[in-house]
Amino acid sequence: MVLKVFFPSCCATAESGLLIGRWIPEQNSAVVLAVVHFPFIPGQVKQYLSEVQRVTQVNMCVLGSWSNTKQEKEEGLEKFLEDLSTIFSHEPWIQLNKERDSKVWSCCIFKKYPSSPKEDEFILVYYDQRKVMLSQLHPTDNLTTSADHKGNDASKLGAVFDTVSKSKVLFMIDRYDDGPIKLTHWQSEGVEASIIVELLKQASVPVCMLLTFLLSLVSSVCKSRVLKFWPLSFIWSKLSTCEQLGHRLEHLQIISSNRKAQNQTQLMRKANIFVSLLIDMALGILLMSWLYRENRIGQLADTLIPVADHIAKELQDLLQWLMGVPAGLKMNWALDQVLGRFFLYHIHLWISYIHLMSPFIEMILWYVGLSACLGLTVVLSILSDIIALLTFHIYCFYVYGARLYCLKIYGLSSLWRLFRGKKWNVLRQRVDSCSYDLDQLFIGTLLFTILLFLLPTTALYYLVFTLLRLLVVVVQGLIHLLVDLIDSLPLYSVILRLCRSYRLAAGVKFRVLEQKAGKPLRLLMQINPLSYGSVVQTYRLPTYACYPKDSWSSLCKKLFVGELIYPWKHKGEKQD
């Protein structure tokens, strides 16, 4: 039988005493957590272990004895350490010995009732107690059926990590305590703490209470019936800015909540949201300082009107080209003139609308710049809404062209079924046979011919305005992707992986320190950190969907038949 002992490397220089920790019978392993020094009273040690076990819910006991002979071997010390097994009565009793000024270790195992006459093999595994306690072991999800033993190894390691992480109460006693029990562990020289962190903890309580009160007021206003009436509810559901503000409001409610995180995942989520908000607001403040320096707002407002006039002129030239002989194509002159003049009138209305708003553009941009203090994502959402408003005429052109083109496509498909003696059964959603008389066939042929010869003119206008609409949708989609990246990227986890990679453990690796005949095999356990891709995938924050809802084949089908293509951002849909 192989006996594994996980020994903390910080206890290698500890004075002689008792090994306390947890015995895991399923794995035939012992996890050493600390060393109790001489002198001690056995009754006090048992009482202290029972109190720690009650708090931590870890089955803690005295595993054996530890002997570190810094001087010449005292006569009777080994016999005394062996006699301690009758007082604490742990099966098996582990006795570790370290020779004076040497790296030689020896191990003895005492059993009252040995299960087999064969001598037990012994593996001594050193581990960094501080890193193991602070780390979070992440299970691997890509385990196949042929690799079930890897899953078992992961569960065994999880028991070791769980034992150390739950024993924080044990590590609160250092060498400066006046209690009857002296321990050696990773915090023996003093409990790790930071004055700045403690001051921030004390100051965060009133700040969180005030923030929670203000957020409750804002939430009650947002949920009031006033915003559920038609104009306000329509605007709230269509503007990306309102959705982003609501999303950030949820984040503020999460981090200002006085409810304690139940597990490591919730704690990491709060930390990721907090860091994401800080970086978002820092980037927004940098952008705001850049905009208000050297009157860049005024320069931007003065540039906007000439750019809008230039775009309108280019659209007018494009429509004049379509009303002529575009690329040498012979179009239906009457329909071409009607569509061209119709769209030219819309461009005239749009130019009038822009010039009507020109006195207020600088003031609008000034207030938009102020909104950067709420975060860069809010500014990007406002930019997306401004693009939607400035390109509203292109959206109208696209809708008119798509509806006209879709009407002709469905009309031609319906008339084509008429020629074949078929019809569409609406109730059963299928094509059935049908007999038509001579008048129906004549009218159908006449309409089919008219629609077929008018289709190229309509298709050309539809193609041009669809390309313009897709250009606007792609720009808005890229902005939404950037907002989604800032909202969902787990920046705290990435920084933690960069600075303290052991905190996010994917597994462990073992390095052989000593392998000699007659001596225990000594290994060093080292933590394998998670890869950056796994960190992002594991701790990615839930956000609203901003990806195309349709596949490429479905998108091409919609474009071919003339169905409307909406922006990538779909309201009210959350993705984890």
Coordinates of N, CA, C and O in Angstrom, one line a residue, residues 100-224:
R100 N 20.0 16.3 11.5 CA 20.6 17.6 11.7 C 21.5 18.0 10.6 O 22.3 17.3 10.1
D101 N 21.3 19.3 10.1 CA 22.1 19.9 9.0 C 22.1 19.0 7.8 O 23.2 18.8 7.2
S102 N 21.0 18.4 7.5 CA 21.1 17.4 6.3 C 19.7 17.5 5.7 O 18.7 17.9 6.2
K103 N 19.7 17.0 4.4 CA 18.5 17.0 3.7 C 17.9 15.5 3.7 O 16.9 15.2 3.0
V104 N 18.4 14.7 4.5 CA 18.0 13.3 4.6 C 16.7 13.3 5.5 O 16.7 13.8 6.6
W105 N 15.7 12.6 5.0 CA 14.4 12.5 5.7 C 14.2 11.0 5.9 O 14.5 10.2 5.0
S106 N 13.6 10.6 7.0 CA 13.2 9.3 7.2 C 11.7 9.3 7.7 O 11.3 10.2 8.3
C107 N 11.1 8.2 7.5 CA 9.7 8.1 7.8 C 9.4 6.7 8.4 O 9.9 5.7 7.9
C108 N 8.6 6.7 9.4 CA 8.1 5.5 10.0 C 6.6 5.5 10.2 O 6.0 6.5 10.5
I109 N 6.0 4.4 9.9 CA 4.5 4.3 10.1 C 4.2 3.2 11.1 O 4.7 2.0 10.9
F110 N 3.4 3.5 12.1 CA 3.1 2.6 13.1 C 1.6 2.3 13.0 O 0.8 3.2 13.0
K111 N 1.3 1.0 13.0 CA -0.1 0.5 12.9 C -0.3 -0.5 14.0 O 0.5 -1.4 14.2
K112 N -1.4 -0.3 14.7 CA -1.8 -1.3 15.7 C -2.2 -2.6 15.1 O -1.9 -3.7 15.6
Y113 N -3.0 -2.5 14.0 CA -3.5 -3.7 13.3 C -3.0 -3.6 11.9 O -3.8 -3.1 11.0
P114 N -1.9 -4.1 11.5 CA -1.4 -4.0 10.1 C -2.3 -4.9 9.3 O -2.6 -6.0 9.6
S115 N -2.6 -4.4 8.1 CA -3.5 -5.1 7.2 C -2.7 -6.1 6.4 O -3.2 -7.2 5.9
S116 N -1.4 -5.9 6.1 CA -0.6 -6.8 5.4 C 0.8 -6.8 5.9 O 1.3 -5.8 6.4
P117 N 1.5 -8.0 5.9 CA 2.9 -8.0 6.4 C 3.9 -7.2 5.5 O 4.9 -6.9 6.0
K118 N 3.5 -6.9 4.3 CA 4.4 -6.2 3.4 C 4.5 -4.8 3.9 O 3.6 -4.1 4.3
E119 N 5.8 -4.2 3.8 CA 6.0 -2.9 4.2 C 5.4 -1.9 3.3 O 5.4 -2.0 2.1
D120 N 4.8 -0.8 3.9 CA 4.1 0.2 3.1 C 5.1 1.1 2.4 O 6.2 1.5 3.0
E121 N 4.8 1.5 1.2 CA 5.6 2.5 0.5 C 5.1 3.9 0.9 O 4.0 4.1 1.2
F122 N 6.1 4.8 0.9 CA 5.8 6.2 1.4 C 6.2 7.2 0.4 O 7.3 7.1 -0.2
I123 N 5.3 8.2 0.1 CA 5.5 9.3 -0.8 C 5.3 10.6 0.0 O 4.3 10.8 0.5
L124 N 6.4 11.4 0.0 CA 6.3 12.7 0.7 C 6.2 13.8 -0.4 O 7.1 13.9 -1.2
V125 N 5.1 14.5 -0.4 CA 4.8 15.5 -1.4 C 4.9 16.9 -0.7 O 4.1 17.2 0.2
Y126 N 5.8 17.7 -1.1 CA 5.9 19.1 -0.5 C 4.9 20.0 -1.3 O 4.8 19.9 -2.6
Y127 N 4.3 20.9 -0.6 CA 3.4 21.9 -1.3 C 3.6 23.3 -0.6 O 3.9 23.4 0.6
D128 N 3.4 24.3 -1.4 CA 3.4 25.7 -0.9 C 2.0 26.0 -0.3 O 1.0 26.1 -1.0
Q129 N 2.0 26.1 1.0 CA 0.7 26.2 1.7 C 0.0 27.5 1.3 O -1.2 27.5 1.2
R130 N 0.7 28.5 1.2 CA 0.1 29.8 0.9 C -0.5 29.8 -0.5 O -1.7 30.3 -0.6
K131 N 0.1 29.3 -1.5 CA -0.4 29.3 -2.8 C -1.6 28.3 -2.9 O -2.6 28.6 -3.6
V132 N -1.5 27.2 -2.3 CA -2.6 26.2 -2.3 C -3.9 26.8 -1.6 O -5.0 26.6 -2.1
M133 N -3.7 27.5 -0.5 CA -4.8 28.1 0.2 C -5.5 29.2 -0.6 O -6.7 29.3 -0.6
L134 N -4.7 30.0 -1.3 CA -5.2 31.2 -2.0 C -5.7 30.8 -3.4 O -6.4 31.6 -4.0
S135 N -5.3 29.6 -3.9 CA -5.7 29.3 -5.3 C -7.1 28.6 -5.3 O -7.6 28.2 -4.3
Q136 N -7.6 28.7 -6.5 CA -8.9 28.1 -6.8 C -8.7 27.0 -7.9 O -8.4 27.4 -9.0
L137 N -8.9 25.8 -7.6 CA -8.7 24.7 -8.5 C -10.0 24.6 -9.5 O -11.1 24.4 -9.0
H138 N -9.7 24.7 -10.8 CA -10.8 24.7 -11.8 C -10.8 23.3 -12.4 O -9.8 22.9 -12.9
P139 N -12.0 22.7 -12.4 CA -12.1 21.4 -13.0 C -12.0 21.5 -14.5 O -12.5 22.5 -15.1
T140 N -11.4 20.5 -15.2 CA -11.3 20.5 -16.6 C -12.6 19.9 -17.2 O -13.1 18.9 -16.8
D141 N -13.2 20.6 -18.2 CA -14.4 20.2 -18.8 C -14.2 19.3 -20.1 O -15.2 18.7 -20.6
N142 N -13.0 19.2 -20.6 CA -12.8 18.5 -21.8 C -12.3 17.1 -21.6 O -11.4 16.6 -22.3
L143 N -12.8 16.5 -20.6 CA -12.4 15.1 -20.3 C -13.2 14.1 -21.1 O -14.4 14.2 -21.1
T144 N -12.6 13.2 -21.7 CA -13.3 12.2 -22.5 C -13.5 11.0 -21.7 O -13.0 10.8 -20.6
T145 N -14.2 10.0 -22.2 CA -14.5 8.8 -21.5 C -13.3 8.0 -21.3 O -13.1 7.3 -20.2
S146 N -12.3 8.0 -22.2 CA -11.1 7.2 -22.0 C -10.1 7.8 -21.0 O -9.1 7.3 -20.7
A147 N -10.5 9.0 -20.5 CA -9.6 9.7 -19.6 C -10.3 9.9 -18.3 O -10.2 11.0 -17.6
D148 N -11.0 8.9 -17.8 CA -11.7 9.0 -16.5 C -10.7 9.1 -15.4 O -11.0 9.7 -14.3
H149 N -9.5 8.5 -15.5 CA -8.6 8.5 -14.4 C -8.1 9.9 -14.2 O -7.8 10.3 -13.0
K150 N -8.1 10.8 -15.2 CA -7.7 12.2 -15.0 C -8.8 12.9 -14.2 O -8.5 13.7 -13.3
G151 N -10.0 12.6 -14.4 CA -11.1 13.2 -13.5 C -11.0 12.7 -12.1 O -11.2 13.5 -11.2
N152 N -10.6 11.4 -11.9 CA -10.4 11.0 -10.5 C -9.2 11.7 -9.8 O -9.3 12.0 -8.7
D153 N -8.1 11.9 -10.6 CA -7.0 12.6 -10.1 C -7.4 14.0 -9.7 O -6.9 14.6 -8.7
A154 N -8.2 14.7 -10.6 CA -8.6 16.0 -10.3 C -9.5 16.1 -9.0 O -9.3 17.0 -8.2
S155 N -10.3 15.1 -8.8 CA -11.1 15.0 -7.5 C -10.3 14.8 -6.3 O -10.5 15.4 -5.3
K156 N -9.2 14.0 -6.5 CA -8.3 13.8 -5.3 C -7.5 15.1 -5.0 O -7.4 15.5 -3.8
L157 N -7.1 15.8 -6.0 CA -6.4 17.1 -5.8 C -7.4 18.1 -5.2 O -7.0 18.9 -4.4
G158 N -8.7 18.0 -5.6 CA -9.7 18.9 -5.1 C -9.9 18.8 -3.6 O -10.1 19.7 -2.9
A159 N -9.7 17.5 -3.1 CA -9.9 17.3 -1.7 C -8.7 17.9 -0.9 O -8.9 18.5 0.2
V160 N -7.5 17.9 -1.5 CA -6.3 18.5 -0.9 C -6.5 20.0 -0.8 O -6.3 20.7 0.2
F161 N -6.9 20.6 -2.0 CA -7.1 22.1 -2.1 C -8.2 22.5 -1.1 O -8.1 23.6 -0.5
D162 N -9.3 21.7 -1.1 CA -10.4 22.1 -0.3 C -10.1 22.0 1.2 O -10.5 22.9 2.0
T163 N -9.2 21.1 1.6 CA -8.8 20.9 3.0 C -8.0 22.2 3.4 O -8.3 22.7 4.5
V164 N -7.1 22.6 2.6 CA -6.2 23.7 3.0 C -7.0 25.0 3.0 O -6.9 25.9 3.9
S165 N -7.9 25.2 2.0 CA -8.6 26.5 1.9 C -9.7 26.6 3.0 O -9.9 27.8 3.4
K166 N -10.2 25.5 3.5 CA -11.2 25.6 4.6 C -10.5 25.8 6.0 O -11.2 26.0 7.0
S167 N -9.2 25.7 6.1 CA -8.5 25.7 7.4 C -7.9 27.1 7.7 O -6.9 27.2 8.3
K168 N -8.6 28.2 7.2 CA -8.1 29.5 7.5 C -8.1 29.9 8.9 O -7.2 30.6 9.4
V169 N -9.0 29.3 9.7 CA -9.0 29.6 11.2 C -7.8 29.1 11.8 O -7.2 29.7 12.7
L170 N -7.3 27.9 11.4 CA -6.1 27.4 11.9 C -4.9 28.3 11.7 O -3.9 28.3 12.5
F171 N -4.8 29.0 10.6 CA -3.7 29.8 10.2 C -3.7 31.2 10.9 O -2.9 32.0 10.6
M172 N -4.7 31.5 11.7 CA -4.8 32.8 12.3 C -3.9 32.9 13.6 O -3.7 34.0 14.1
I173 N -3.4 31.8 14.1 CA -2.6 31.8 15.3 C -1.1 31.8 14.8 O -0.7 31.0 14.0
D174 N -0.4 32.8 15.2 CA 1.0 32.9 14.9 C 1.9 32.7 16.1 O 1.4 32.5 17.2
R175 N 3.2 32.9 16.0 CA 4.1 32.6 17.1 C 4.1 33.7 18.2 O 4.6 33.5 19.2
Y176 N 3.4 34.8 17.9 CA 3.3 35.9 18.9 C 2.1 35.8 19.8 O 2.0 36.6 20.7
D177 N 1.2 34.8 19.5 CA 0.1 34.6 20.4 C 0.5 34.1 21.8 O 1.5 33.3 21.9
D178 N -0.2 34.5 22.8 CA 0.1 34.0 24.2 C -0.6 32.8 24.6 O -0.6 32.4 25.7
G179 N -1.3 32.1 23.6 CA -2.0 30.9 24.0 C -1.1 29.7 24.3 O 0.1 29.8 24.1
P180 N -1.7 28.7 24.8 CA -0.9 27.5 25.3 C -0.4 26.7 24.1 O 0.5 25.8 24.3
I181 N -0.9 26.9 22.9 CA -0.5 26.1 21.7 C 0.3 27.0 20.8 O -0.1 28.1 20.4
K182 N 1.5 26.5 20.4 CA 2.3 27.2 19.4 C 2.3 26.4 18.1 O 2.6 25.1 18.1
L183 N 2.0 27.0 17.0 CA 1.9 26.3 15.7 C 2.9 26.9 14.7 O 3.4 28.1 14.8
T184 N 3.3 26.1 13.8 CA 4.1 26.5 12.6 C 3.3 26.2 11.4 O 2.9 25.1 11.1
H185 N 3.1 27.3 10.6 CA 2.4 27.2 9.3 C 2.8 28.4 8.4 O 3.8 29.0 8.8
W186 N 2.1 28.6 7.4 CA 2.6 29.7 6.4 C 2.5 31.1 7.0 O 3.1 32.0 6.5
Q187 N 1.7 31.3 8.0 CA 1.5 32.6 8.6 C 2.1 32.6 10.0 O 1.6 33.4 10.9
S188 N 3.0 31.8 10.3 CA 3.6 31.7 11.7 C 4.3 33.0 12.1 O 4.3 33.4 13.2
E189 N 4.9 33.7 11.1 CA 5.7 34.9 11.4 C 4.7 36.1 11.5 O 5.2 37.2 11.8
G190 N 3.5 35.9 11.3 CA 2.5 37.0 11.4 C 1.5 36.9 10.4 O 1.7 36.5 9.2
V191 N 0.2 37.3 10.7 CA -0.9 37.2 9.8 C -0.7 38.2 8.7 O -0.4 39.4 9.0
E192 N -0.9 37.8 7.4 CA -0.8 38.7 6.3 C -1.9 39.7 6.3 O -3.1 39.3 6.4
A193 N -1.6 41.0 6.3 CA -2.7 42.0 6.3 C -2.1 43.3 5.6 O -0.9 43.4 5.5
S194 N -3.0 44.2 5.3 CA -2.6 45.5 4.7 C -3.4 46.5 5.4 O -4.7 46.4 5.4
I195 N -2.8 47.6 5.8 CA -3.5 48.7 6.5 C -4.4 49.4 5.5 O -5.5 49.8 5.8
I196 N -3.9 49.6 4.3 CA -4.7 50.2 3.2 C -5.9 49.5 2.9 O -7.0 50.0 2.8
V197 N -5.8 48.1 2.8 CA -7.0 47.3 2.5 C -8.0 47.4 3.7 O -9.2 47.5 3.4
E198 N -7.5 47.3 4.9 CA -8.4 47.4 6.0 C -9.1 48.7 6.1 O -10.3 48.8 6.4
L199 N -8.4 49.8 5.8 CA -9.1 51.2 5.8 C -10.1 51.3 4.7 O -11.2 51.8 4.8
L200 N -9.8 50.7 3.5 CA -10.7 50.7 2.4 C -12.0 49.8 2.7 O -13.1 50.2 2.4
K201 N -11.8 48.8 3.5 CA -12.9 47.9 3.9 C -13.9 48.7 4.8 O -15.1 48.7 4.7
Q202 N -13.2 49.5 5.7 CA -14.0 50.3 6.7 C -14.8 51.4 6.0 O -15.9 51.7 6.3
A203 N -14.1 52.0 5.0 CA -14.7 53.2 4.3 C -15.7 52.7 3.3 O -16.6 53.5 2.9
S204 N -15.6 51.5 2.8 CA -16.6 51.0 1.8 C -18.0 50.8 2.3 O -18.9 50.8 1.5
V205 N -18.1 50.6 3.6 CA -19.4 50.3 4.2 C -20.4 51.5 4.0 O -21.5 51.3 3.4
P206 N -20.1 52.7 4.5 CA -21.0 53.8 4.3 C -21.2 54.2 2.8 O -22.3 54.6 2.4
V207 N -20.1 54.0 2.0 CA -20.2 54.3 0.6 C -21.2 53.4 -0.1 O -22.0 53.8 -0.9
C208 N -21.1 52.1 0.2 CA -22.0 51.1 -0.4 C -23.5 51.3 0.1 O -24.4 51.2 -0.7
M209 N -23.6 51.7 1.4 CA -25.0 52.0 1.8 C -25.6 53.2 1.1 O -26.8 53.2 0.7
L210 N -24.8 54.3 0.9 CA -25.3 55.4 0.2 C -25.6 55.1 -1.3 O -26.6 55.5 -1.8
L211 N -24.7 54.3 -1.9 CA -24.9 53.9 -3.3 C -26.1 53.1 -3.5 O -26.8 53.2 -4.4
T212 N -26.3 52.2 -2.5 CA -27.5 51.3 -2.6 C -28.8 52.1 -2.5 O -29.7 51.8 -3.2
F213 N -28.8 53.1 -1.6 CA -30.0 54.0 -1.5 C -30.2 54.7 -2.8 O -31.4 54.8 -3.3
L214 N -29.2 55.3 -3.4 CA -29.4 56.1 -4.6 C -29.8 55.1 -5.8 O -30.7 55.5 -6.6
L215 N -29.2 53.9 -5.8 CA -29.6 53.0 -6.9 C -31.0 52.5 -6.7 O -31.7 52.3 -7.7
S216 N -31.5 52.4 -5.5 CA -32.9 52.0 -5.3 C -33.8 53.1 -5.8 O -34.9 52.8 -6.4
L217 N -33.4 54.3 -5.6 CA -34.3 55.4 -6.1 C -34.3 55.4 -7.6 O -35.4 55.6 -8.2
V218 N -33.1 55.2 -8.2 CA -33.1 55.2 -9.7 C -33.9 54.0 -10.2 O -34.6 54.1 -11.2
S219 N -33.8 52.9 -9.6 CA -34.5 51.7 -10.0 C -36.0 51.9 -9.9 O -36.8 51.4 -10.8
S220 N -36.4 52.5 -8.8 CA -37.9 52.8 -8.7 C -38.4 53.7 -9.7 O -39.5 53.6 -10.3
V221 N -37.6 54.7 -10.1 CA -38.0 55.6 -11.2 C -38.0 54.9 -12.5 O -39.0 55.1 -13.3
C222 N -37.0 54.0 -12.8 CA -37.0 53.3 -14.1 C -38.2 52.3 -14.2 O -38.6 52.0 -15.3
K223 N -38.6 51.8 -13.0 CA -39.7 50.8 -13.0 C -41.1 51.4 -12.9 O -42.1 50.7 -12.8
S224 N -41.1 52.7 -12.8 CA -42.4 53.4 -12.6 C -43.3 53.3 -13.9 O -42.8 53.0 -15.0

